[in-house]
JSON list of C-alpha atoms in Angstrom, two decimals:
[
{"chain": "A", "resi": 1, "resn": "MET", "atom": "CA", "xyz": [0.00, 0.00, 0.00]},
{"chain": "A", "resi": 2, "resn": "ALA", "atom": "CA", "xyz": [1.23, 3.50, -0.77]},
{"chain": "A", "resi": 3, "resn": "ILE", "atom": "CA", "xyz": [-0.08, 7.05, -0.88]},
{"chain": "A", "resi": 4, "resn": "ILE", "atom": "CA", "xyz": [1.44, 9.13, -3.70]},
{"chain": "A", "resi": 5, "resn": "GLN", "atom": "CA", "xyz": [1.01, 12.51, -5.29]},
{"chain": "A", "resi": 6, "resn": "ASP", "atom": "CA", "xyz": [0.35, 12.36, -9.03]},
{"chain": "A", "resi": 7, "resn": "PRO", "atom": "CA", "xyz": [1.74, 14.93, -11.53]},
{"chain": "A", "resi": 8, "resn": "THR", "atom": "CA", "xyz": [-1.50, 16.95, -11.26]},
{"chain": "A", "resi": 9, "resn": "GLY", "atom": "CA", "xyz": [-0.85, 17.43, -7.54]},
{"chain": "A", "resi": 10, "resn": "ALA", "atom": "CA", "xyz": [-3.64, 15.09, -6.41]},
{"chain": "A", "resi": 11, "resn": "GLY", "atom": "CA", "xyz": [-3.09, 12.47, -3.74]},
{"chain": "A", "resi": 12, "resn": "ILE", "atom": "CA", "xyz": [-4.08, 8.89, -4.51]},
{"chain": "A", "resi": 13, "resn": "GLY", "atom": "CA", "xyz": [-3.78, 5.60, -2.67]},
{"chain": "A", "resi": 14, "resn": "LEU", "atom": "CA", "xyz": [-2.31, 2.52, -4.33]},
{"chain": "A", "resi": 15, "resn": "TRP", "atom": "CA", "xyz": [-3.14, -1.01, -3.25]},
{"chain": "A", "resi": 16, "resn": "GLN", "atom": "CA", "xyz": [-1.70, -4.37, -4.23]},
{"chain": "A", "resi": 17, "resn": "ALA", "atom": "CA", "xyz": [-3.87, -7.15, -2.86]},
{"chain": "A", "resi": 18, "resn": "GLY", "atom": "CA", "xyz": [-2.10, -9.79, -0.83]},
{"chain": "A", "resi": 19, "resn": "THR", "atom": "CA", "xyz": [-3.51, -11.54, 2.19]},
{"chain": "A", "resi": 20, "resn": "LEU", "atom": "CA", "xyz": [-6.01, -8.66, 2.64]},
{"chain": "A", "resi": 21, "resn": "ASP", "atom": "CA", "xyz": [-8.14, -8.26, -0.48]},
{"chain": "A", "resi": 22, "resn": "GLY", "atom": "CA", "xyz": [-9.43, -4.72, 0.04]},
{"chain": "A", "resi": 23, "resn": "TYR", "atom": "CA", "xyz": [-12.93, -4.23, -1.35]},
{"chain": "A", "resi": 24, "resn": "GLU", "atom": "CA", "xyz": [-14.87, -5.31, -4.40]},
{"chain": "A", "resi": 25, "resn": "PHE", "atom": "CA", "xyz": [-16.06, -2.56, -6.75]},
{"chain": "A", "resi": 26, "resn": "THR", "atom": "CA", "xyz": [-19.75, -3.43, -7.15]},
{"chain": "A", "resi": 27, "resn": "GLY", "atom": "CA", "xyz": [-21.09, -0.09, -8.38]},
{"chain": "A", "resi": 28, "resn": "ARG", "atom": "CA", "xyz": [-24.20, -0.59, -6.23]},
{"chain": "A", "resi": 29, "resn": "PRO", "atom": "CA", "xyz": [-25.90, 1.72, -3.72]},
{"chain": "A", "resi": 30, "resn": "GLY", "atom": "CA", "xyz": [-24.05, 1.76, -0.42]},
{"chain": "A", "resi": 31, "resn": "SER", "atom": "CA", "xyz": [-20.65, 1.53, -2.10]},
{"chain": "A", "resi": 32, "resn": "PRO", "atom": "CA", "xyz": [-18.45, 3.70, -4.31]},
{"chain": "A", "resi": 33, "resn": "VAL", "atom": "CA", "xyz": [-19.95, 3.98, -7.80]},
{"chain": "A", "resi": 34, "resn": "TRP", "atom": "CA", "xyz": [-17.60, 6.49, -9.44]},
{"chain": "A", "resi": 35, "resn": "PHE", "atom": "CA", "xyz": [-14.19, 8.10, -8.89]},
{"chain": "A", "resi": 36, "resn": "GLU", "atom": "CA", "xyz": [-13.35, 11.45, -10.45]},
{"chain": "A", "resi": 37, "resn": "LEU", "atom": "CA", "xyz": [-10.21, 13.55, -10.69]},
{"chain": "A", "resi": 38, "resn": "MET", "atom": "CA", "xyz": [-10.93, 17.27, -10.89]},
{"chain": "A", "resi": 39, "resn": "THR", "atom": "CA", "xyz": [-7.77, 19.06, -12.01]},
{"chain": "A", "resi": 40, "resn": "HIS", "atom": "CA", "xyz": [-6.37, 22.25, -13.50]},
{"chain": "A", "resi": 41, "resn": "ARG", "atom": "CA", "xyz": [-3.55, 20.13, -14.99]},
{"chain": "A", "resi": 42, "resn": "TYR", "atom": "CA", "xyz": [-5.60, 17.85, -17.24]},
{"chain": "A", "resi": 43, "resn": "ASP", "atom": "CA", "xyz": [-2.77, 17.00, -19.64]},
{"chain": "A", "resi": 44, "resn": "ALA", "atom": "CA", "xyz": [-0.63, 15.74, -16.73]},
{"chain": "A", "resi": 45, "resn": "ALA", "atom": "CA", "xyz": [-3.38, 13.17, -15.97]},
{"chain": "A", "resi": 46, "resn": "ALA", "atom": "CA", "xyz": [-1.98, 11.10, -18.86]},
{"chain": "A", "resi": 47, "resn": "PHE", "atom": "CA", "xyz": [0.11, 9.71, -15.99]},
{"chain": "A", "resi": 48, "resn": "TYR", "atom": "CA", "xyz": [-2.76, 7.26, -15.35]},
{"chain": "A", "resi": 49, "resn": "THR", "atom": "CA", "xyz": [-2.45, 5.72, -18.82]},
{"chain": "A", "resi": 50, "resn": "ALA", "atom": "CA", "xyz": [1.19, 4.87, -18.14]},
{"chain": "A", "resi": 51, "resn": "VAL", "atom": "CA", "xyz": [0.95, 3.73, -14.52]},
{"chain": "A", "resi": 52, "resn": "PHE", "atom": "CA", "xyz": [-2.41, 1.93, -14.55]},
{"chain": "A", "resi": 53, "resn": "ASP", "atom": "CA", "xyz": [-2.68, 1.07, -18.24]},
{"chain": "A", "resi": 54, "resn": "ALA", "atom": "CA", "xyz": [-5.93, 3.04, -18.35]},
{"chain": "A", "resi": 55, "resn": "GLU", "atom": "CA", "xyz": [-7.53, 3.54, -21.75]},
{"chain": "A", "resi": 56, "resn": "LEU", "atom": "CA", "xyz": [-8.74, 7.14, -21.59]},
{"chain": "A", "resi": 57, "resn": "VAL", "atom": "CA", "xyz": [-11.81, 7.71, -23.74]},
{"chain": "A", "resi": 58, "resn": "PRO", "atom": "CA", "xyz": [-12.81, 11.36, -24.28]},
{"chain": "A", "resi": 59, "resn": "MET", "atom": "CA", "xyz": [-16.50, 11.94, -23.64]},
{"chain": "A", "resi": 60, "resn": "GLY", "atom": "CA", "xyz": [-16.76, 14.31, -26.59]},
{"chain": "A", "resi": 61, "resn": "GLU", "atom": "CA", "xyz": [-18.09, 17.78, -27.15]},
{"chain": "A", "resi": 62, "resn": "GLY", "atom": "CA", "xyz": [-21.44, 17.11, -25.50]},
{"chain": "A", "resi": 63, "resn": "MET", "atom": "CA", "xyz": [-20.14, 18.24, -22.14]},
{"chain": "A", "resi": 64, "resn": "ASP", "atom": "CA", "xyz": [-20.76, 21.94, -21.84]},
{"chain": "A", "resi": 65, "resn": "GLU", "atom": "CA", "xyz": [-20.35, 23.93, -18.64]},
{"chain": "A", "resi": 66, "resn": "GLY", "atom": "CA", "xyz": [-21.26, 27.59, -18.94]},
{"chain": "A", "resi": 67, "resn": "GLY", "atom": "CA", "xyz": [-20.72, 27.78, -22.70]},
{"chain": "A", "resi": 68, "resn": "ASP", "atom": "CA", "xyz": [-17.25, 26.20, -22.83]},
{"chain": "A", "resi": 69, "resn": "ASP", "atom": "CA", "xyz": [-16.57, 22.61, -23.81]},
{"chain": "A", "resi": 70, "resn": "VAL", "atom": "CA", "xyz": [-15.19, 20.66, -20.88]},
{"chain": "A", "resi": 71, "resn": "ARG", "atom": "CA", "xyz": [-12.42, 18.12, -21.43]},
{"chain": "A", "resi": 72, "resn": "TYR", "atom": "CA", "xyz": [-13.47, 14.90, -19.72]},
{"chain": "A", "resi": 73, "resn": "ALA", "atom": "CA", "xyz": [-12.28, 11.35, -20.25]},
{"chain": "A", "resi": 74, "resn": "THR", "atom": "CA", "xyz": [-13.19, 8.01, -18.70]},
{"chain": "A", "resi": 75, "resn": "ASN", "atom": "CA", "xyz": [-11.12, 4.86, -18.20]},
{"chain": "A", "resi": 76, "resn": "GLY", "atom": "CA", "xyz": [-12.81, 2.90, -20.94]},
{"chain": "A", "resi": 77, "resn": "PRO", "atom": "CA", "xyz": [-16.03, 3.25, -22.88]},
{"chain": "A", "resi": 78, "resn": "GLY", "atom": "CA", "xyz": [-19.60, 3.37, -21.55]},
{"chain": "A", "resi": 79, "resn": "GLU", "atom": "CA", "xyz": [-20.61, 1.31, -18.57]},
{"chain": "A", "resi": 80, "resn": "SER", "atom": "CA", "xyz": [-17.21, -0.40, -18.31]},
{"chain": "A", "resi": 81, "resn": "ALA", "atom": "CA", "xyz": [-15.75, 2.87, -16.95]},
{"chain": "A", "resi": 82, "resn": "SER", "atom": "CA", "xyz": [-15.33, 3.45, -13.22]},
{"chain": "A", "resi": 83, "resn": "LEU", "atom": "CA", "xyz": [-13.48, 6.78, -13.19]},
{"chain": "A", "resi": 84, "resn": "GLY", "atom": "CA", "xyz": [-13.36, 10.11, -14.93]},
{"chain": "A", "resi": 85, "resn": "LEU", "atom": "CA", "xyz": [-10.75, 12.81, -15.43]},
{"chain": "A", "resi": 86, "resn": "CYS", "atom": "CA", "xyz": [-12.07, 16.38, -15.70]},
{"chain": "A", "resi": 87, "resn": "ASP", "atom": "CA", "xyz": [-10.34, 19.57, -16.77]},
{"chain": "A", "resi": 88, "resn": "ALA", "atom": "CA", "xyz": [-11.82, 21.79, -14.06]},
{"chain": "A", "resi": 89, "resn": "ALA", "atom": "CA", "xyz": [-9.83, 24.93, -14.94]},
{"chain": "A", "resi": 90, "resn": "GLY", "atom": "CA", "xyz": [-12.27, 27.83, -14.81]},
{"chain": "A", "resi": 91, "resn": "MET", "atom": "CA", "xyz": [-14.91, 25.69, -13.05]},
{"chain": "A", "resi": 92, "resn": "MET", "atom": "CA", "xyz": [-13.43, 25.18, -9.59]},
{"chain": "A", "resi": 93, "resn": "PRO", "atom": "CA", "xyz": [-10.77, 26.88, -7.49]},
{"chain": "A", "resi": 94, "resn": "GLU", "atom": "CA", "xyz": [-7.38, 25.18, -7.47]},
{"chain": "A", "resi": 95, "resn": "ASP", "atom": "CA", "xyz": [-7.58, 24.41, -3.76]},
{"chain": "A", "resi": 96, "resn": "ALA", "atom": "CA", "xyz": [-10.67, 22.25, -4.45]},
{"chain": "A", "resi": 97, "resn": "MET", "atom": "CA", "xyz": [-8.84, 20.01, -6.93]},
{"chain": "A", "resi": 98, "resn": "GLY", "atom": "CA", "xyz": [-8.27, 16.31, -6.35]},
{"chain": "A", "resi": 99, "resn": "TRP", "atom": "CA", "xyz": [-9.97, 12.95, -6.41]},
{"chain": "A", "resi": 100, "resn": "ARG", "atom": "CA", "xyz": [-13.66, 12.74, -5.52]},
{"chain": "A", "resi": 101, "resn": "VAL", "atom": "CA", "xyz": [-15.56, 9.59, -4.67]},
{"chain": "A", "resi": 102, "resn": "HIS", "atom": "CA", "xyz": [-19.25, 9.16, -5.48]},
{"chain": "A", "resi": 103, "resn": "PHE", "atom": "CA", "xyz": [-21.24, 6.81, -3.24]},
{"chain": "A", "resi": 104, "resn": "GLY", "atom": "CA", "xyz": [-24.37, 5.20, -4.65]},
{"chain": "A", "resi": 105, "resn": "VAL", "atom": "CA", "xyz": [-27.75, 5.82, -3.04]},
{"chain": "A", "resi": 106, "resn": "GLU", "atom": "CA", "xyz": [-31.22, 4.53, -3.89]},
{"chain": "A", "resi": 107, "resn": "CYS", "atom": "CA", "xyz": [-33.02, 7.87, -3.54]},
{"chain": "A", "resi": 108, "resn": "THR", "atom": "CA", "xyz": [-31.50, 11.35, -3.35]},
{"chain": "A", "resi": 109, "resn": "GLU", "atom": "CA", "xyz": [-34.14, 12.93, -1.11]},
{"chain": "A", "resi": 110, "resn": "GLN", "atom": "CA", "xyz": [-34.05, 10.09, 1.44]},
{"chain": "A", "resi": 111, "resn": "ALA", "atom": "CA", "xyz": [-30.24, 10.17, 1.49]},
{"chain": "A", "resi": 112, "resn": "LEU", "atom": "CA", "xyz": [-30.16, 13.97, 1.95]},
{"chain": "A", "resi": 113, "resn": "GLN", "atom": "CA", "xyz": [-32.65, 13.74, 4.81]},
{"chain": "A", "resi": 114, "resn": "ARG", "atom": "CA", "xyz": [-30.38, 11.19, 6.51]},
{"chain": "A", "resi": 115, "resn": "VAL", "atom": "CA", "xyz": [-27.27, 13.34, 5.85]},
{"chain": "A", "resi": 116, "resn": "ARG", "atom": "CA", "xyz": [-28.92, 16.30, 7.60]},
{"chain": "A", "resi": 117, "resn": "GLU", "atom": "CA", "xyz": [-30.15, 14.12, 10.51]},
{"chain": "A", "resi": 118, "resn": "LEU", "atom": "CA", "xyz": [-26.58, 12.96, 11.09]},
{"chain": "A", "resi": 119, "resn": "GLY", "atom": "CA", "xyz": [-25.11, 16.49, 11.05]},
{"chain": "A", "resi": 120, "resn": "GLY", "atom": "CA", "xyz": [-23.92, 16.64, 7.45]},
{"chain": "A", "resi": 121, "resn": "SER", "atom": "CA", "xyz": [-24.71, 19.38, 4.95]},
{"chain": "A", "resi": 122, "resn": "VAL", "atom": "CA", "xyz": [-25.39, 19.86, 1.25]},
{"chain": "A", "resi": 123, "resn": "LEU", "atom": "CA", "xyz": [-22.64, 21.81, -0.52]},
{"chain": "A", "resi": 124, "resn": "ASP", "atom": "CA", "xyz": [-23.93, 21.64, -4.11]},
{"chain": "A", "resi": 125, "resn": "GLY", "atom": "CA", "xyz": [-26.86, 20.12, -5.95]},
{"chain": "A", "resi": 126, "resn": "PRO", "atom": "CA", "xyz": [-28.62, 17.93, -6.47]},
{"chain": "A", "resi": 127, "resn": "ILE", "atom": "CA", "xyz": [-27.76, 18.13, -10.16]},
{"chain": "A", "resi": 128, "resn": "ASP", "atom": "CA", "xyz": [-29.51, 15.94, -12.69]},
{"chain": "A", "resi": 129, "resn": "SER", "atom": "CA", "xyz": [-27.26, 14.26, -15.24]},
{"chain": "A", "resi": 130, "resn": "PRO", "atom": "CA", "xyz": [-27.40, 11.32, -17.65]},
{"chain": "A", "resi": 131, "resn": "PHE", "atom": "CA", "xyz": [-25.32, 9.45, -15.05]},
{"chain": "A", "resi": 132, "resn": "GLY", "atom": "CA", "xyz": [-27.60, 10.00, -12.07]},
{"chain": "A", "resi": 133, "resn": "ARG", "atom": "CA", "xyz": [-28.68, 12.68, -9.67]},
{"chain": "A", "resi": 134, "resn": "ILE", "atom": "CA", "xyz": [-25.47, 13.96, -8.09]},
{"chain": "A", "resi": 135, "resn": "THR", "atom": "CA", "xyz": [-25.13, 15.93, -4.85]},
{"chain": "A", "resi": 136, "resn": "THR", "atom": "CA", "xyz": [-21.97, 17.14, -3.11]},
{"chain": "A", "resi": 137, "resn": "ILE", "atom": "CA", "xyz": [-22.23, 16.80, 0.63]},
{"chain": "A", "resi": 138, "resn": "ALA", "atom": "CA", "xyz": [-20.01, 17.27, 3.68]},
{"chain": "A", "resi": 139, "resn": "ASP", "atom": "CA", "xyz": [-19.88, 15.09, 6.75]},
{"chain": "A", "resi": 140, "resn": "PRO", "atom": "CA", "xyz": [-20.02, 16.74, 10.20]},
{"chain": "A", "resi": 141, "resn": "GLU", "atom": "CA", "xyz": [-16.22, 17.19, 10.16]},
{"chain": "A", "resi": 142, "resn": "GLY", "atom": "CA", "xyz": [-16.29, 18.94, 6.76]},
{"chain": "A", "resi": 143, "resn": "ALA", "atom": "CA", "xyz": [-14.98, 16.13, 4.53]},
{"chain": "A", "resi": 144, "resn": "SER", "atom": "CA", "xyz": [-16.79, 16.35, 1.20]},
{"chain": "A", "resi": 145, "resn": "PHE", "atom": "CA", "xyz": [-17.85, 13.67, -1.24]},
{"chain": "A", "resi": 146, "resn": "GLN", "atom": "CA", "xyz": [-20.61, 13.03, -3.74]},
{"chain": "A", "resi": 147, "resn": "ILE", "atom": "CA", "xyz": [-23.69, 10.85, -3.62]},
{"chain": "A", "resi": 148, "resn": "SER", "atom": "CA", "xyz": [-25.20, 9.58, -6.83]},
{"chain": "A", "resi": 149, "resn": "ALA", "atom": "CA", "xyz": [-28.66, 8.12, -7.35]},
{"chain": "A", "resi": 150, "resn": "MET", "atom": "CA", "xyz": [-28.03, 6.33, -10.63]},
{"chain": "A", "resi": 151, "resn": "GLY", "atom": "CA", "xyz": [-31.68, 5.26, -10.95]},
{"chain": "A", "resi": 152, "resn": "GLU", "atom": "CA", "xyz": [-32.63, 8.95, -11.04]},
{"chain": "A", "resi": 153, "resn": "ALA", "atom": "CA", "xyz": [-30.64, 9.66, -14.22]},
{"chain": "A", "resi": 154, "resn": "THR", "atom": "CA", "xyz": [-32.11, 12.03, -16.79]},
{"chain": "A", "resi": 155, "resn": "THR", "atom": "CA", "xyz": [-31.14, 13.02, -20.28]},
{"chain": "A", "resi": 156, "resn": "GLU", "atom": "CA", "xyz": [-31.40, 16.69, -19.33]},
{"chain": "A", "resi": 157, "resn": "GLY", "atom": "CA", "xyz": [-28.35, 18.29, -17.70]}
]
């Protein structure tokens, strides 16, 4: 196991299974369903193709944020992908850059009610996307992450 800093400046944990397997990526509610690197140094993210043999597939010109095309690639096509790399220059401040984990939930509103009951807060969203209804939340200590209700996906963004 190791924690490294990639060329974009983001920290990431590496794991080589041995006697302790780690976890299985199921993509189901209650577990991580997506991992996403938000960076101002998008071109440096090519690091992941060399180190992890990732096949980066650009999502195309359909991604538009405030009138500008957003560079975004996934590690493989369609539903086989489990992570995305986003050029967040102009979208997010540099101190907010890094890896984000999305946890699956069955229903956004029920999950947000539970977040609030447990002392968490909503930072952004919910935002409807073709990939699910995504909300950025913070736990009571301020750590942020995303929840995604994949069954609530829409074709409108």
